[in-house]
Coordinates of C-alpha atoms and ligand atoms in Angstrom, one line a residue:
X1 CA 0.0 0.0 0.0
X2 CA 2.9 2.5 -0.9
X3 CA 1.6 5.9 -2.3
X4 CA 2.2 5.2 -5.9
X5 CA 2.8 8.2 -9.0
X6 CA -0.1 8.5 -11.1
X7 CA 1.5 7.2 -14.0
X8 CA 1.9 3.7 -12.1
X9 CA 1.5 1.4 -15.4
X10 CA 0.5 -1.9 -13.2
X11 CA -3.1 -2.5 -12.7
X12 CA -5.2 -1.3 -10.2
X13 CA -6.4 -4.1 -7.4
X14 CA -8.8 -2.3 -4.9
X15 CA -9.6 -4.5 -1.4
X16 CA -12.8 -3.6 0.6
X17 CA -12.7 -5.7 3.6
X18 CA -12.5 -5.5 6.7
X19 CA -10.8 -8.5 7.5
X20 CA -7.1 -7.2 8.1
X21 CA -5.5 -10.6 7.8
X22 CA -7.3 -11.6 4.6
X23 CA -6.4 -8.6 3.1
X24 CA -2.8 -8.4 3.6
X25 CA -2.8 -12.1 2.3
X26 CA -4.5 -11.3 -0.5
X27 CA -1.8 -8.3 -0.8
X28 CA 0.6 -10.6 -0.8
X29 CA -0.6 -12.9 -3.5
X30 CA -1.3 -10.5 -6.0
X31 CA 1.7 -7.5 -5.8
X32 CA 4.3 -10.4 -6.6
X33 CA 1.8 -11.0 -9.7
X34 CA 2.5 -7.1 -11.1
X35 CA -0.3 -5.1 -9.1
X36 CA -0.7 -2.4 -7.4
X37 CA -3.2 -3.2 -4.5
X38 CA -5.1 -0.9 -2.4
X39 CA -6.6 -1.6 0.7
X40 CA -9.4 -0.2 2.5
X41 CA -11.6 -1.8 5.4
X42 CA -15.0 0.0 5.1
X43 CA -17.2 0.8 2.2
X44 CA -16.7 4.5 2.4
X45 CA -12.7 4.7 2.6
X46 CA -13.7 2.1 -0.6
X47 CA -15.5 4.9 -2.5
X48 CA -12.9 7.5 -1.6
X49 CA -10.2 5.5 -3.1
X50 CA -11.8 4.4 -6.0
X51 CA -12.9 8.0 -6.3
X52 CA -9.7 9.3 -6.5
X53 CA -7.8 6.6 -7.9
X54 CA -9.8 4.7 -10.0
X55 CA -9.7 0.5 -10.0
X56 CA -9.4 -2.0 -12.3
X57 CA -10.9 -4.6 -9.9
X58 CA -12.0 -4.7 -6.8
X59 CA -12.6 -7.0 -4.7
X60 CA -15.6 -6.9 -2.4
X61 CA -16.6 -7.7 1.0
X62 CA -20.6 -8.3 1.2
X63 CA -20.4 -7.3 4.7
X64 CA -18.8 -4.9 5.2
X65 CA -19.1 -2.6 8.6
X66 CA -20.9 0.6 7.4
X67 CA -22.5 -1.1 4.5
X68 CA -23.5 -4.2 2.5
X69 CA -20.9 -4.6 -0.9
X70 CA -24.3 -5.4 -2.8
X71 CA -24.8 -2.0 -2.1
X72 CA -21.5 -0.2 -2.8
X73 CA -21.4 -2.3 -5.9
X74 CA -23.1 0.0 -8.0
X75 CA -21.4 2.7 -6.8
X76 CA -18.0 1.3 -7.2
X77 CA -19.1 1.0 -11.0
X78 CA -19.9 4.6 -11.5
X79 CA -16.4 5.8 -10.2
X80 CA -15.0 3.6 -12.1
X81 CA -17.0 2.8 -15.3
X82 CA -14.3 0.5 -17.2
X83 CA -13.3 -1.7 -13.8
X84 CA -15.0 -5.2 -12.2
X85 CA -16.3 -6.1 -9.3
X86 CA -16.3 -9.2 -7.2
X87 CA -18.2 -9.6 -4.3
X88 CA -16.8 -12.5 -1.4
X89 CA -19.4 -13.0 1.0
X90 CA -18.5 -15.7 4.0
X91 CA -22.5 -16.3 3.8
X92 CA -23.5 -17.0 0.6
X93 CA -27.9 -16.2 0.6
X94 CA -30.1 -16.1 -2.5
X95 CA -30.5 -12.5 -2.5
X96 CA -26.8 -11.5 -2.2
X97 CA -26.3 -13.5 -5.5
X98 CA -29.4 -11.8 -7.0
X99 CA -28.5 -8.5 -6.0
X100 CA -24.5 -9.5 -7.1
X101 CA -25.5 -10.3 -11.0
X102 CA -28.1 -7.3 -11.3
X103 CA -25.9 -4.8 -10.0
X104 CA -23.3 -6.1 -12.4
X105 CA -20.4 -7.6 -10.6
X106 CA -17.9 -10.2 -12.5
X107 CA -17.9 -13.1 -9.7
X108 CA -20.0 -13.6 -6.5
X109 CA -16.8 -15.9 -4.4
X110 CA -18.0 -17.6 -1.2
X111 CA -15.3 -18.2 1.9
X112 CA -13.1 -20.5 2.4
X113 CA -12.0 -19.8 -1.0
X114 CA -8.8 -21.3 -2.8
X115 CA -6.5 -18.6 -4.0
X116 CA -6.1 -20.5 -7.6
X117 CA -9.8 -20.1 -7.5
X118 CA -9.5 -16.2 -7.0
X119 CA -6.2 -15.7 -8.9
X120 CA -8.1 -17.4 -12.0
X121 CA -11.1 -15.3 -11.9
X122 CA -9.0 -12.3 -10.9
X123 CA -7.2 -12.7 -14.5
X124 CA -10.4 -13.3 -16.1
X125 CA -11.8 -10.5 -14.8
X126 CA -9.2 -8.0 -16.4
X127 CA -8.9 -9.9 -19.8
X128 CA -12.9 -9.2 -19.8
X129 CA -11.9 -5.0 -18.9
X130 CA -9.2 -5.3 -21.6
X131 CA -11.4 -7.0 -24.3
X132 CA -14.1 -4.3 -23.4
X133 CA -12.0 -1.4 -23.6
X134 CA -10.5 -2.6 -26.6
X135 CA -13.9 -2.7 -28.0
X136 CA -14.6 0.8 -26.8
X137 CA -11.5 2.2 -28.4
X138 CA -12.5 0.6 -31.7
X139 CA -15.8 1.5 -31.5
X140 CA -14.4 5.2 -31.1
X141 CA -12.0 4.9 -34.0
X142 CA -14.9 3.3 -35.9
X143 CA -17.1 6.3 -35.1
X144 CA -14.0 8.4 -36.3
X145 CA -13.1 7.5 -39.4
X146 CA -17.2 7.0 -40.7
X147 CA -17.4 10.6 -39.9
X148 CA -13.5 12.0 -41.7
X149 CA -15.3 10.2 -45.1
X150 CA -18.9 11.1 -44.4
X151 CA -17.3 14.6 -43.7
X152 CA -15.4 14.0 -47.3
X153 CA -18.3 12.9 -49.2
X154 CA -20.5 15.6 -48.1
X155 CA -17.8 18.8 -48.1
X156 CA -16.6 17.7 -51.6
X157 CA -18.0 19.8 -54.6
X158 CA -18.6 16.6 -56.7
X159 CA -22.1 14.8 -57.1
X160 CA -21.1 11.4 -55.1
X161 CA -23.9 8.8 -55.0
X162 CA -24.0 5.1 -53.8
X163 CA -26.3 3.0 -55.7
X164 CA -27.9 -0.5 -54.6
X165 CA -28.0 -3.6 -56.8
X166 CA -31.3 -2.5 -58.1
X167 CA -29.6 0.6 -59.2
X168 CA -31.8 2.6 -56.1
X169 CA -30.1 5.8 -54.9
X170 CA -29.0 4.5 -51.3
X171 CA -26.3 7.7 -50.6
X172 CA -26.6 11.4 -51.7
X173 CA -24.3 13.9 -51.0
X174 CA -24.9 17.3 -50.7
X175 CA -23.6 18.7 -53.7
X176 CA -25.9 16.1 -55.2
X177 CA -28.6 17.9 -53.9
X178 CA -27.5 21.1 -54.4
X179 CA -26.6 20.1 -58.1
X180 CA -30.1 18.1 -58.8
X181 CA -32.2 20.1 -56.3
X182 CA -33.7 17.1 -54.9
X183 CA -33.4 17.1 -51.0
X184 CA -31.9 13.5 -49.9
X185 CA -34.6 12.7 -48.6
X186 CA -36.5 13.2 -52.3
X187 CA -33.6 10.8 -53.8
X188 CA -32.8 8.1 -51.6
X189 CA -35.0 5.4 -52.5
X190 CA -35.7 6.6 -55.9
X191 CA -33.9 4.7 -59.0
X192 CA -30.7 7.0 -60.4
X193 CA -31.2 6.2 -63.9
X194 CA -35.3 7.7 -63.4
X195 CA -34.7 10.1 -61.2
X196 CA -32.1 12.3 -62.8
X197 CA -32.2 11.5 -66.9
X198 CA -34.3 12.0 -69.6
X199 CA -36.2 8.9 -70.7
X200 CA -34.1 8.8 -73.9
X201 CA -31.1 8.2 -72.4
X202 CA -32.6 5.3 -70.0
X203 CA -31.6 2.4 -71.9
X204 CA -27.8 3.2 -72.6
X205 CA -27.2 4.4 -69.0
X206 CA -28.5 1.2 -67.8
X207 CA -26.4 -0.9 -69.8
X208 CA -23.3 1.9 -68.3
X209 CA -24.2 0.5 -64.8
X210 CA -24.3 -3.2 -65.6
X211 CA -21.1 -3.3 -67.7
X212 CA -19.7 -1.3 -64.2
X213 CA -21.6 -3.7 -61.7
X214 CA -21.2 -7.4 -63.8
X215 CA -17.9 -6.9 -65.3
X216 CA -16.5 -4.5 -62.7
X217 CA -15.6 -2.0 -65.6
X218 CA -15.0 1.3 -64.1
X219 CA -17.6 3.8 -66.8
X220 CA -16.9 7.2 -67.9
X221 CA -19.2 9.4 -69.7
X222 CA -21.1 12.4 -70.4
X223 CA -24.8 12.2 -69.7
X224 CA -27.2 15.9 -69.2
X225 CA -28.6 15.3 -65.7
X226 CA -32.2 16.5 -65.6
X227 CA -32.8 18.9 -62.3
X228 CA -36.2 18.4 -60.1
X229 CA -37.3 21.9 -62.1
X230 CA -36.7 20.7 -65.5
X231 CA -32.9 22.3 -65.9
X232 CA -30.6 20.6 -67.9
X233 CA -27.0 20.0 -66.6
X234 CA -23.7 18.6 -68.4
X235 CA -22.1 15.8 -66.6
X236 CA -19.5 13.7 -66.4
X237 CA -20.1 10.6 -64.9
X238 CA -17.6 7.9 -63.3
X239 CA -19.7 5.2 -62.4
X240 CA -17.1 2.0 -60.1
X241 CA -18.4 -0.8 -58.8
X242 CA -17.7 -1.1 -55.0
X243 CA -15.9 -3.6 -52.7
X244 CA -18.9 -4.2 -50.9
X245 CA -18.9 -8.3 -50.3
X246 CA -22.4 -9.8 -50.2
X247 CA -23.8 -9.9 -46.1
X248 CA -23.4 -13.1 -44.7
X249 CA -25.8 -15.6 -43.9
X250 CA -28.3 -14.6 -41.3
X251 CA -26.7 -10.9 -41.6
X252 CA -29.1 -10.2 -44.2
X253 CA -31.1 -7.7 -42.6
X254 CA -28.3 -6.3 -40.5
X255 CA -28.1 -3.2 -42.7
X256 CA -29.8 -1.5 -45.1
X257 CA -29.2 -2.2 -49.2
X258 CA -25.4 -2.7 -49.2
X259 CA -23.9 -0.8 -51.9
X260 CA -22.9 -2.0 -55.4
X261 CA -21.8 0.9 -57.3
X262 CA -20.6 4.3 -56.4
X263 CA -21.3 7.2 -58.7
X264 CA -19.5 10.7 -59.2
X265 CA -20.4 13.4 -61.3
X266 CA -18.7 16.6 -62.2
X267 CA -20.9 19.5 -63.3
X268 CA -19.4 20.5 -66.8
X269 CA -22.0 22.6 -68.5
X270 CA -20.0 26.0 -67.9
X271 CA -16.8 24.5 -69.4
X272 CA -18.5 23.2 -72.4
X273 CA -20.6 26.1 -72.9
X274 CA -17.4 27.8 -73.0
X275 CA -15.9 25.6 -75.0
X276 CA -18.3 25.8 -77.6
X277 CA -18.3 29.5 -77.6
X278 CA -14.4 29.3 -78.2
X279 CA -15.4 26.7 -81.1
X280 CA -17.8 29.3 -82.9
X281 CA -15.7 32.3 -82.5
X282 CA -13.3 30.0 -84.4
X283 CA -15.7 29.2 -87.0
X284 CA -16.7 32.9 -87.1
X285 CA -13.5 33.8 -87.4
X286 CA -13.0 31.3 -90.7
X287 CA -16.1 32.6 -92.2
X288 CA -14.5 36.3 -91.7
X289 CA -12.3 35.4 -94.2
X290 CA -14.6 33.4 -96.5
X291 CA -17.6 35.6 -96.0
X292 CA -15.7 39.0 -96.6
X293 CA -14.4 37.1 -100.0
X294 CA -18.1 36.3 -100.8
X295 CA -19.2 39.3 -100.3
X296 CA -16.5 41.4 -102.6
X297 CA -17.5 39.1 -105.5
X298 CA -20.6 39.2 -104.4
X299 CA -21.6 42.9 -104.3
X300 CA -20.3 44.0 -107.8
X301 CA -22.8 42.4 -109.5
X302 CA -25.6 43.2 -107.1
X303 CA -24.3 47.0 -107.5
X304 CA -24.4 46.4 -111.1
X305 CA -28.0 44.9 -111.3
X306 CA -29.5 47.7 -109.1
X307 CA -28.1 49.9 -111.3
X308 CA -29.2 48.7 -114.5
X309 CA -32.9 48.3 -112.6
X310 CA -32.5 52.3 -112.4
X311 CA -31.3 52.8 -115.6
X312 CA -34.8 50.4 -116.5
X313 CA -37.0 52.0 -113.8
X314 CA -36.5 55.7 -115.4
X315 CA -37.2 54.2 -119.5
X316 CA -40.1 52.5 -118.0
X317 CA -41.7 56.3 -116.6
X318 CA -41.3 57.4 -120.2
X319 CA -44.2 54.8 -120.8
X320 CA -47.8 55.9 -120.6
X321 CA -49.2 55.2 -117.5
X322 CA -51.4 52.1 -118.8
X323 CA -48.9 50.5 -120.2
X324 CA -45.7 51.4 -117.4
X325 CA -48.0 50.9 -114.0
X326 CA -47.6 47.2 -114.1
X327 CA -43.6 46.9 -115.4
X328 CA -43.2 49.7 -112.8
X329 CA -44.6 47.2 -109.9
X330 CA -42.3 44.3 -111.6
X331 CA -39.4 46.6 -110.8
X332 CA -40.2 47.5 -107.3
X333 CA -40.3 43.7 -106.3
X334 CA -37.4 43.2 -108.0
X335 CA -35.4 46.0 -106.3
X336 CA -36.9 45.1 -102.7
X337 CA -35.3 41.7 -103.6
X338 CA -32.2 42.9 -104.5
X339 CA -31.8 45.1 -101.5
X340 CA -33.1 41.9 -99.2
X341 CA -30.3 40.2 -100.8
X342 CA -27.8 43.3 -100.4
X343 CA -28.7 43.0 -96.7
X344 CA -28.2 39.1 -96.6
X345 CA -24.8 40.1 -97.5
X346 CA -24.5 42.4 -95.0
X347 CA -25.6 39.7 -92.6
X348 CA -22.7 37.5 -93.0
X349 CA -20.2 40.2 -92.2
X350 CA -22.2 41.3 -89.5
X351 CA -21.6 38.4 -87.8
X352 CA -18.2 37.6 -88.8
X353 CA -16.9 41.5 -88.9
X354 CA -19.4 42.9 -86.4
X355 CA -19.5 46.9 -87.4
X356 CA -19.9 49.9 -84.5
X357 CA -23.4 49.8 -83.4
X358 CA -25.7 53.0 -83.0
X359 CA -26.6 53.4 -79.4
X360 CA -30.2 55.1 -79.0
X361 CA -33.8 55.0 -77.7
X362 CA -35.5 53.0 -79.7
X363 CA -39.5 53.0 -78.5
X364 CA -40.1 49.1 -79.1
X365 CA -43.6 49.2 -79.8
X366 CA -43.2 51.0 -83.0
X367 CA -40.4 48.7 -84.4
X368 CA -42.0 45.3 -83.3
X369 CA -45.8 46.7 -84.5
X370 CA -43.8 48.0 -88.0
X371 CA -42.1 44.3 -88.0
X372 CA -45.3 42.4 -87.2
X373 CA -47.6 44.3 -89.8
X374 CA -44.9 43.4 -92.3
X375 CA -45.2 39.6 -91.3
X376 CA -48.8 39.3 -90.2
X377 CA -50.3 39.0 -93.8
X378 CA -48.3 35.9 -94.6
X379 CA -48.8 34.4 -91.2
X380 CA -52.9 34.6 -91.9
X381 CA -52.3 33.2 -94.9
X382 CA -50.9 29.8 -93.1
X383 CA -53.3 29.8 -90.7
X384 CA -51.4 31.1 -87.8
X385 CA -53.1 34.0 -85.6
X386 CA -50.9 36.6 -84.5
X387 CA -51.4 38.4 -80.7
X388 CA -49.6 41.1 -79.6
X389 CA -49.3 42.3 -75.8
X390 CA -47.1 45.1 -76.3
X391 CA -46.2 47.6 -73.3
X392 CA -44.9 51.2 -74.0
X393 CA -41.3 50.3 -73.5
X394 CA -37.8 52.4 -74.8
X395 CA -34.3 50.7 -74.7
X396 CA -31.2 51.7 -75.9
X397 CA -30.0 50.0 -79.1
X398 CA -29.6 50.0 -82.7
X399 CA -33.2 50.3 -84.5
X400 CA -32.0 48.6 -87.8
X401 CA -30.1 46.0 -85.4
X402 CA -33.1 45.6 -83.3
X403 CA -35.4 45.3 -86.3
X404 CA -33.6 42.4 -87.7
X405 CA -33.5 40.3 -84.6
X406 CA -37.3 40.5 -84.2
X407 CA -37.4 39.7 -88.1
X408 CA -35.5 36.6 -87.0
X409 CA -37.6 35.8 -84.1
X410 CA -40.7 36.0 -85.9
X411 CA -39.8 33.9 -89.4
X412 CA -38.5 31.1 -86.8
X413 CA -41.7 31.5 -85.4
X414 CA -43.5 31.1 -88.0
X415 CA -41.7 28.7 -90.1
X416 CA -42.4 26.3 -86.7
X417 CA -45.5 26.9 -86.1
X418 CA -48.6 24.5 -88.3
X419 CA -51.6 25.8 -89.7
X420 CA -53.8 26.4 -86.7
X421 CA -51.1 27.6 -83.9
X422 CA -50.8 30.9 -82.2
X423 CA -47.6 33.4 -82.2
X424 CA -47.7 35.7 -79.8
X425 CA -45.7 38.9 -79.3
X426 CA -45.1 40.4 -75.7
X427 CA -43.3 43.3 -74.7
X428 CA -42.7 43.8 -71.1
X429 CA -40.4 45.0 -68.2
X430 CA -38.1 41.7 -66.7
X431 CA -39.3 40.5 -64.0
X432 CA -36.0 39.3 -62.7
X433 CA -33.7 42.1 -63.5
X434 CA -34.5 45.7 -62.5
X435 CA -33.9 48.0 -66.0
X436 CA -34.6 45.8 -68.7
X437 CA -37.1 45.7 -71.1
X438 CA -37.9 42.0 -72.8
X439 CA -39.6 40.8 -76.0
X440 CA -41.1 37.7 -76.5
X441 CA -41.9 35.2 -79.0
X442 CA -44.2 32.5 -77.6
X443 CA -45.1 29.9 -80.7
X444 CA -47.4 26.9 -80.6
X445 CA -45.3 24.3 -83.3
X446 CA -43.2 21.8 -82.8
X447 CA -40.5 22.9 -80.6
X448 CA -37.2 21.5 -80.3
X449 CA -35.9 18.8 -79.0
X450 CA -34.0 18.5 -75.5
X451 CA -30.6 17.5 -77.3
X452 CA -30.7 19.9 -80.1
X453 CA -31.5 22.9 -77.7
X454 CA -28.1 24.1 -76.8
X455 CA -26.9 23.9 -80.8
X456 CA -29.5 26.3 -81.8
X457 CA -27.1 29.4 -81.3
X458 CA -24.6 27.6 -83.3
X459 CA -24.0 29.6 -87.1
X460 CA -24.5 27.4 -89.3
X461 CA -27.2 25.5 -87.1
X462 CA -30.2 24.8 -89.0
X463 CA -32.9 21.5 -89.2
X464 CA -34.0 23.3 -92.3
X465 CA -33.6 22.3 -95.5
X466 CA -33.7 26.3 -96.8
X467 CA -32.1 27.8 -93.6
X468 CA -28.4 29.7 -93.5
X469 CA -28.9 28.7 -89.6
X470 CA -27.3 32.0 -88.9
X471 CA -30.7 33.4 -87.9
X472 CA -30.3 33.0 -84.1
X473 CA -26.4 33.5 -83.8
X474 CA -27.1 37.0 -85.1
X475 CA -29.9 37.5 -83.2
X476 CA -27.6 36.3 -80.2
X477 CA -24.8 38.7 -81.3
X478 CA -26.4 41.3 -81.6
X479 CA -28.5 41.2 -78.5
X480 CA -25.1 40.1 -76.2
X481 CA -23.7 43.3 -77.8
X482 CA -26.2 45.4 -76.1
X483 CA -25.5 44.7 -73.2
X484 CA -28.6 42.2 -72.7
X485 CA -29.2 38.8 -72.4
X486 CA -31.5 35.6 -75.0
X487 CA -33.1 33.0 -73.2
X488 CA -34.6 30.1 -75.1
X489 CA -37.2 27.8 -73.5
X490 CA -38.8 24.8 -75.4
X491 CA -40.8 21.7 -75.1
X492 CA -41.2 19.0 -78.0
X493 CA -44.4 19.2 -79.6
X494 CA -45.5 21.9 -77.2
X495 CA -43.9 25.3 -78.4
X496 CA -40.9 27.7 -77.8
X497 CA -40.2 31.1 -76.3
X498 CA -37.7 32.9 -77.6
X499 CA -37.1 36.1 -75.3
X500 CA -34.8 39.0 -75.8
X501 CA -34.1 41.2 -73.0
X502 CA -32.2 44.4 -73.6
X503 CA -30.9 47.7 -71.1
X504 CA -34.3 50.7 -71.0
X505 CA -33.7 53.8 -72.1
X506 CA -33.8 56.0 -68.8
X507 CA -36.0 59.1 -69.2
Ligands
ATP601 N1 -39.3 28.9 -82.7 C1 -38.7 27.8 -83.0 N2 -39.3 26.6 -82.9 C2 -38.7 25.5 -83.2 N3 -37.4 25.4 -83.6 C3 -36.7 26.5 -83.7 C4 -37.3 27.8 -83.4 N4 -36.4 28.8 -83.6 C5 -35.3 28.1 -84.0 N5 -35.5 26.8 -84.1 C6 -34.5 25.8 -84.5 O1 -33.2 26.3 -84.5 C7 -32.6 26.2 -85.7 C8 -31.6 27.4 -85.9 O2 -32.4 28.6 -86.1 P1 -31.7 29.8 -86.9 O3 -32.7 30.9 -86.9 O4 -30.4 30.1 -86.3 O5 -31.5 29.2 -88.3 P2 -32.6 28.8 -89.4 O6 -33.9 29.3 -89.0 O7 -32.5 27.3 -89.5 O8 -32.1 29.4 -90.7 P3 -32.2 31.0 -91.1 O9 -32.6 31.7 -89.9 O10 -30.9 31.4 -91.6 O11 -33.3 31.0 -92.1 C9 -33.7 26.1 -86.7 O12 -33.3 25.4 -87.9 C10 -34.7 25.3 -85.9 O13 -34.4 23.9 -85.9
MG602 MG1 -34.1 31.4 -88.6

């Protein structure tokens, strides 16, 4: 019973008895054996000690002078949480032993005892501590390292999902959410493949996760996730199949789903997006060259033929009126088509050699109702109705400029849009952004489908057999270079909206 340093490595061997001689015999068993023993003859001095000190075991008189061990016992265990107990009792009863087991001592010993007996259970005892703490200390590391990957997978700005076998969403980080705008709780349960694609791409992403799940080949590819509010978004997927080992019998229902395949996704759409705008001003660039060409050999002859038209125009007023009236309309079609084609010209170098742009009020009304009488006539005459909701609006552009991106908007319209559909035109303040003024062109056809949307920009984009497909990359161009912004919504069979918001004219 030295004092011993704090740091004492031996084990702990606390002695509540009040039998002096059994004590110091049991003292002098076990110190040989590597412990430190403390010794104490009354439940109290017991506490204390084991208070201060802390026990691995102790062993336990049940009668003890100021109280009954059965009672100390629990005690003993909440000042010392990791140690044993034994209780010795010289008179074993029934409710001793009872009280022994529920309070949650190791042994219950009865005098005369043989000290193999005691030295057996007294190792016993502290292999049991060992094996508990060792548990508790793995438990803890356990606990640990689920949380540094839980805290990986959910701080990491990648989608990271965990599928099942049945291809069932089973884990869902939070970029995935954020990304998707599903909550977890939305996703988990769903199937991936439904939940975050469009029908069309069903069958080949399913075939993706088998090849990655039977023949454990690691899949990469790109794949537009669909968001919860109909948003497309381009991904790259890297779908693995996980080390996961099938539960073992009769641990079937230990966990949820195990999981088969892990899925991660990086959010592209910016970098393509850019991508392809580094692509057209490429392509742009090469039909500078081509187009300004074009255009020299172009316009001679144009010049010469308007000209000539002149030249025809003034013989013709010489006529007499019966006879000149009808050559004279003749030559004004024929001069609006030149010019038109004059202007076609002008088109392409617009968009490849984009010329200073006049910067002035413009009231939109007047333009888009000039631009709309122009077109209504031959829209009637295919059976399309034409409404206008047009609000007093000014913005700050180029009138020409402006009027042929509404020409644009309309003909694509139009050319869309069967017999028995609906354009209409609205002009009104944007909703989302404080001082601009947007147009819109809201068709009934046949819209355009979820793969072809993003190439519509594209020059040189067209699905028609007639088109230049330039008519929306100028539109785009010219509208970007006022300072404002095209959006383009669509649904197959459905309709589009073209809108085309630009900076108001203050004042
Ligand atoms: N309102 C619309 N409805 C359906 N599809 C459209 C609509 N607007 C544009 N598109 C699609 O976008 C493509 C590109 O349009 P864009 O105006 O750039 O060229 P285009 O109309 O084909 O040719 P151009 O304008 O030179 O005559 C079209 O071919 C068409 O497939
Ligand atoms: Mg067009």
């Amino acid at each position: 019973m030295t004092p011993l340093a704090p740091t004492d490595p031996r084990p702990t061997l606390l002695i509540v008895d009040d039998h002096r001689a059994l004590a110091e015999n049991l003292q002098d068993i076990f110190e040989p054996q590597g412990f430190r023993v403390l010794f104490t003859p009354n439940a109290e001095a017991g506490l204390g000690l084991a208070r201060a000190s802390g026990f691995d075991l102790a062993l336990v008189d049940v009668n003890l002078p100021d109280a009954r061990g059965t009672d100390l016992l629990p005690k003993l265990r909440e000042a010392s949480p990791d140690g044993e107990v034994v209780l010795i009792t010289g008179h074993a009863t029934v409710d001793s032993a009872v009280a022994a087991v529920r309070g949650g001592a190791f042994h219950y010993v009865v005098k005369p005892f043989k000290v193999d007996e005691l030295v057996t259970i007294v190792q016993s005892a502290l292999r049991q501590r060992a094996l508990r703490r060792e548990r508790a200390a793995l438990r803890l590391r356990l606990t640990r390292s689920e949380r540094r990957y839980r805290e990986v997978v959910e701080s990491t700005q990648v989608v990271m999902l965990g599928l099942d076998a049945a291809g069932v969403v089973r884990l869902f980080n939070r970029h995935a959410a954020a990304l998707s705008g599903y909550a977890p709780a939305e996703a988990l349960g769903r199937a991936f493949v439904e939940l975050l694609f469009a029908p069309e791409h069903h069958a080949a992403l399913r075939t993706r996760l088998e090849r990655a799940a039977a023949e454990g080949e690691p899949q990469e590819f790109e794949a537009p996730l669909v968001t919860r509010d109909g948003k497309s978004r381009t991904v790259v997927w890297n779908v693995v199949a996980t080390s996961a080992q099938p539960p073992a019998p009769g641990f079937e229902d230990d966990e949820e789903a195990p999981l088969s395949l892990y899925v991660v996704g990086g959010d592209v759409t910016e970098r393509r997006a850019l991508e392809r705008r580094a692509a057209e001003a490429e392509a742009l660039a090469h039909m500078g060259t081509l187009a300004a060409g074009l255009a020299h050999e172009i316009r001679n002859p144009l010049n010469a033929a308007l000209l000539q038209l002149h030249l025809l125009a003034r013989g013709v007023g010489r006529l007499d009126a019966a006879e000149g009236a009808p050559l004279q309309g003749r030559i004004t079609i024929v001069e609006a088509e030149l010019r038109r084609l004059e202007r076609l010209l002008s088109d392409f170098l617009e968009l490849a050699r984009p010329r200073p742009m006049a910067r002035e009020a413009v009231v939109v009304a007047t333009l888009l109702e000039s631009v709309l009488d122009f077109h209504e006539p031959n829209a009637i005459a295919r059976g399309i109705t034409v409404a206008r909701r047009i609000a007093p609006l000014r913005v700050v552009g180029d009138p020409e400029r402006l009027r042929q991106v509404f020409h644009n908007l309309f003909l694509n319209a139009m050319e869309a849009t069967p017999s028995g559909g609906a354009i209409t035109v609205t002009c009104h303040r944007d909703a989302t952004r404080e001082g601009f003024g947007c147009v819109s062109f809201i068709d009934t056809g046949r819209g355009i489908a979820r793969g072809t949307l993003e190439k519509v920009f594209e020059p040189f984009f067209t699905t028609k057999e007639a088109g230049t497909g330039l008519g929306l990359s100028i539109v785009r161009q010219i509208i970007e270079r006022h300072g404002g912004r095209v959006e383009l919504e669509s649904a197959e069979q459905k309709g589009t909206r073209v809108t085309a918001c630009l900076p108001e004219a203050s004042g």
